[in-house]
XYZ file of C-alpha atoms in Angstrom:
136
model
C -147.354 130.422 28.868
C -144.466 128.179 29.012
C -141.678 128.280 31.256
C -137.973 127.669 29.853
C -136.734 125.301 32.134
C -132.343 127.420 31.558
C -134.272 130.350 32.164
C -136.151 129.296 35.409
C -132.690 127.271 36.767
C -130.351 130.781 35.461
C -132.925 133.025 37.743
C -132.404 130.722 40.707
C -128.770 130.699 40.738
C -129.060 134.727 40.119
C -131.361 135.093 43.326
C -128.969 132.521 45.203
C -125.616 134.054 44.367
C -127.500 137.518 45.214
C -128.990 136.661 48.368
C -126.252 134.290 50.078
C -123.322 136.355 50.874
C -125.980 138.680 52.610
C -127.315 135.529 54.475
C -123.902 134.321 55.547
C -122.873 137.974 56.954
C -126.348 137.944 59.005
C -125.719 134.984 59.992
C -121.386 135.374 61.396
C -122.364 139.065 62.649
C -125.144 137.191 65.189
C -122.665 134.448 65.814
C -119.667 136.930 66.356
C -122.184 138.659 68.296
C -122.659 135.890 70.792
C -118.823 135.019 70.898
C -118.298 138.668 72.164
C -121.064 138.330 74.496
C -119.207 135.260 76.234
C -115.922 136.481 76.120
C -117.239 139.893 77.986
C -118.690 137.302 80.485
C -115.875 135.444 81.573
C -113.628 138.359 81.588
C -116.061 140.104 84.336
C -116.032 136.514 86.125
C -112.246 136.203 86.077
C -111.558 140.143 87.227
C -114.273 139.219 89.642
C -112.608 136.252 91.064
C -109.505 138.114 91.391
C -110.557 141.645 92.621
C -112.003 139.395 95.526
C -108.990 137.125 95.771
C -106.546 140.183 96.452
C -109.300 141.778 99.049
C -109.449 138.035 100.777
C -105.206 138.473 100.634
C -105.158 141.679 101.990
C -107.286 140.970 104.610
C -105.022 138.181 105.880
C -102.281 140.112 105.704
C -103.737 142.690 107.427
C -105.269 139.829 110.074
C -101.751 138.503 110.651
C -100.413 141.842 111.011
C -102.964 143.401 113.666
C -102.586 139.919 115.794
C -98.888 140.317 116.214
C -98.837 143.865 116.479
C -101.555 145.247 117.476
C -101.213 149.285 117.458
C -103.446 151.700 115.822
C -102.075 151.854 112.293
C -102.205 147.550 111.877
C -105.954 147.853 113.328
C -107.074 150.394 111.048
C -105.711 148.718 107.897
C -107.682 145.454 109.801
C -110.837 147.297 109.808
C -110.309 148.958 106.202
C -109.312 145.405 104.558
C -112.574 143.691 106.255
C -115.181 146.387 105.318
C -114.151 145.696 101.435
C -114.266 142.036 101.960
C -117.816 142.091 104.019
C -119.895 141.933 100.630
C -118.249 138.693 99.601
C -118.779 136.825 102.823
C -121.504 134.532 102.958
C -124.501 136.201 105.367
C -124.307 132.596 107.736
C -120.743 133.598 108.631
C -120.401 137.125 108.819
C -120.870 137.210 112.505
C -117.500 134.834 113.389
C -115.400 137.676 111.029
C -117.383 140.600 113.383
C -116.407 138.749 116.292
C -112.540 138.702 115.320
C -113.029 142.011 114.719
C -114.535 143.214 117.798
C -111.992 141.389 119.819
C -109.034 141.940 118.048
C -110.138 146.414 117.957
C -111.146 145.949 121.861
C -107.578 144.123 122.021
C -109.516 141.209 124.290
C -108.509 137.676 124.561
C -105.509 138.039 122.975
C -104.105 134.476 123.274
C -107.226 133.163 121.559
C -106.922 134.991 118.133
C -104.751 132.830 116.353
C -106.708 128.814 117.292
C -110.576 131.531 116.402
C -108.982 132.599 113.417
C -107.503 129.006 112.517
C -110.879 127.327 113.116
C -113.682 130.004 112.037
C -112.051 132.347 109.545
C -109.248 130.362 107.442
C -112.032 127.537 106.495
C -114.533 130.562 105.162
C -111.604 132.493 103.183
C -110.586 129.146 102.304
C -113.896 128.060 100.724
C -114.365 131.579 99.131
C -111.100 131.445 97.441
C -111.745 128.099 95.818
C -114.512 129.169 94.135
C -113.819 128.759 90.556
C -114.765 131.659 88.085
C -116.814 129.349 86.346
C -118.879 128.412 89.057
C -120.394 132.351 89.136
Protein backbone atom coordinates (compact mmCIF):
# COMPACT_ATOMS: atom_id res chain seq x y z
CA UNK A 1 0.00 0.00 0.00
CA UNK A 2 1.23 3.27 -1.10
CA UNK A 3 0.72 6.46 0.44
CA UNK A 4 -0.13 9.65 -1.83
CA UNK A 5 2.15 12.03 -0.61
CA UNK A 6 -1.29 15.42 -1.51
CA UNK A 7 -3.30 13.08 0.28
CA UNK A 8 -1.09 12.51 3.43
CA UNK A 9 0.01 16.60 3.41
CA UNK A 10 -4.24 17.54 2.65
CA UNK A 11 -5.08 15.25 5.95
CA UNK A 12 -2.50 17.14 7.99
CA UNK A 13 -3.59 20.52 7.24
CA UNK A 14 -7.37 19.09 7.82
CA UNK A 15 -6.36 17.77 11.42
CA UNK A 16 -4.32 21.15 11.97
CA UNK A 17 -6.95 23.65 10.89
CA UNK A 18 -9.42 21.29 13.03
CA UNK A 19 -7.53 21.01 16.07
CA UNK A 20 -5.82 24.61 16.44
CA UNK A 21 -8.48 27.05 17.13
CA UNK A 22 -9.48 24.50 19.96
CA UNK A 23 -5.76 24.57 21.13
CA UNK A 24 -5.47 28.33 21.08
CA UNK A 25 -8.90 28.79 23.18
CA UNK A 26 -7.39 26.15 25.84
CA UNK A 27 -4.63 27.74 25.82
CA UNK A 28 -6.05 32.06 26.31
CA UNK A 29 -8.93 30.60 28.71
CA UNK A 30 -5.82 29.20 31.17
CA UNK A 31 -3.90 32.35 30.48
CA UNK A 32 -7.03 34.67 31.03
CA UNK A 33 -7.47 32.46 33.86
CA UNK A 34 -4.24 33.41 35.54
CA UNK A 35 -4.59 37.21 34.58
CA UNK A 36 -7.89 37.16 36.66
CA UNK A 37 -6.26 35.34 39.34
CA UNK A 38 -3.62 38.31 39.73
CA UNK A 39 -5.79 41.02 39.26
CA UNK A 40 -8.18 39.49 42.22
CA UNK A 41 -4.83 39.49 44.17
CA UNK A 42 -3.74 42.86 44.08
CA UNK A 43 -7.14 44.23 44.41
CA UNK A 44 -7.46 42.32 47.99
CA UNK A 45 -3.77 43.74 48.67
CA UNK A 46 -4.66 47.31 47.74
CA UNK A 47 -8.30 47.31 49.75
CA UNK A 48 -6.12 45.70 52.34
CA UNK A 49 -3.59 48.38 52.50
CA UNK A 50 -6.21 50.89 52.66
CA UNK A 51 -8.92 49.39 55.00
CA UNK A 52 -5.80 49.43 57.42
CA UNK A 53 -4.57 52.85 56.38
CA UNK A 54 -8.03 54.55 57.34
CA UNK A 55 -8.14 52.34 60.80
CA UNK A 56 -4.26 53.61 61.42
CA UNK A 57 -6.01 57.40 60.50
CA UNK A 58 -8.73 57.04 62.64
CA UNK A 59 -6.89 55.98 65.36
CA UNK A 60 -4.74 59.13 65.30
CA UNK A 61 -7.41 61.14 65.08
CA UNK A 62 -9.01 59.65 67.72
CA UNK A 63 -5.35 59.68 69.74
CA UNK A 64 -5.08 63.43 69.17
CA UNK A 65 -8.52 63.95 70.13
CA UNK A 66 -8.65 61.95 73.60
CA UNK A 67 -5.10 63.76 74.56
CA UNK A 68 -6.53 67.21 74.27
CA UNK A 69 -9.79 66.46 75.48
CA UNK A 70 -10.04 63.88 77.37
CA UNK A 71 -13.90 63.20 78.39
CA UNK A 72 -15.79 60.08 77.99
CA UNK A 73 -17.06 60.31 74.43
CA UNK A 74 -13.11 61.13 72.89
CA UNK A 75 -11.94 57.99 75.14
CA UNK A 76 -14.42 55.68 73.93
CA UNK A 77 -13.91 56.47 70.23
CA UNK A 78 -9.89 55.98 71.54
CA UNK A 79 -10.63 52.61 72.73
CA UNK A 80 -13.06 51.67 69.69
CA UNK A 81 -10.40 53.00 66.96
CA UNK A 82 -7.46 50.88 68.78
CA UNK A 83 -9.35 47.53 69.19
CA UNK A 84 -9.81 47.56 65.14
CA UNK A 85 -6.26 48.50 64.66
CA UNK A 86 -4.81 45.78 67.36
CA UNK A 87 -4.70 42.93 64.58
CA UNK A 88 -2.40 44.96 62.38
CA UNK A 89 0.15 45.84 65.00
CA UNK A 90 3.15 43.92 65.08
CA UNK A 91 3.00 41.41 68.44
CA UNK A 92 6.77 43.14 69.63
CA UNK A 93 4.92 46.46 69.99
CA UNK A 94 1.58 45.96 71.06
CA UNK A 95 2.38 46.55 74.63
CA UNK A 96 3.73 50.50 74.09
CA UNK A 97 -0.03 51.09 72.21
CA UNK A 98 -1.67 49.19 75.64
CA UNK A 99 0.34 51.38 77.66
CA UNK A 100 -1.00 54.70 75.90
CA UNK A 101 -4.05 53.26 76.35
CA UNK A 102 -4.08 52.44 79.89
CA UNK A 103 -2.76 55.82 80.74
CA UNK A 104 -4.54 57.92 78.60
CA UNK A 105 -8.38 55.78 79.98
CA UNK A 106 -6.85 56.06 83.73
CA UNK A 107 -6.22 59.86 82.61
CA UNK A 108 -2.46 59.42 84.36
CA UNK A 109 0.57 61.30 83.43
CA UNK A 110 -1.01 63.55 81.40
CA UNK A 111 1.93 65.81 80.41
CA UNK A 112 3.77 62.75 79.10
CA UNK A 113 1.29 61.61 76.33
CA UNK A 114 2.27 63.66 73.60
CA UNK A 115 6.79 63.09 73.80
CA UNK A 116 5.28 58.59 74.54
CA UNK A 117 3.19 58.96 71.69
CA UNK A 118 5.90 60.96 69.54
CA UNK A 119 8.62 58.41 70.37
CA UNK A 120 6.78 54.85 70.69
CA UNK A 121 3.59 55.08 68.64
CA UNK A 122 4.15 57.57 65.53
CA UNK A 123 7.44 55.42 64.46
CA UNK A 124 5.13 51.98 64.58
CA UNK A 125 2.04 53.66 62.62
CA UNK A 126 4.66 55.18 60.66
CA UNK A 127 6.37 51.93 59.59
CA UNK A 128 2.92 50.18 59.16
CA UNK A 129 1.70 52.76 56.84
CA UNK A 130 4.68 52.52 54.54
CA UNK A 131 4.20 49.22 53.85
CA UNK A 132 3.65 48.95 50.23
CA UNK A 133 0.74 46.66 48.91
CA UNK A 134 3.17 44.84 47.09
CA UNK A 135 5.23 43.92 49.81
CA UNK A 136 2.05 41.57 51.29
Amino acid sequence: MRFDMTFTVTVVIALSALFSPILTAIINNQHLRKMKKLDMQENNQNSYYLHKRELLETFLVCISNSTFDSDIDSTAKLNASYYKIIPYIPNEEIEKFNQIINSINKNENKESWWEYITQNILPVIRELLSESPEGK
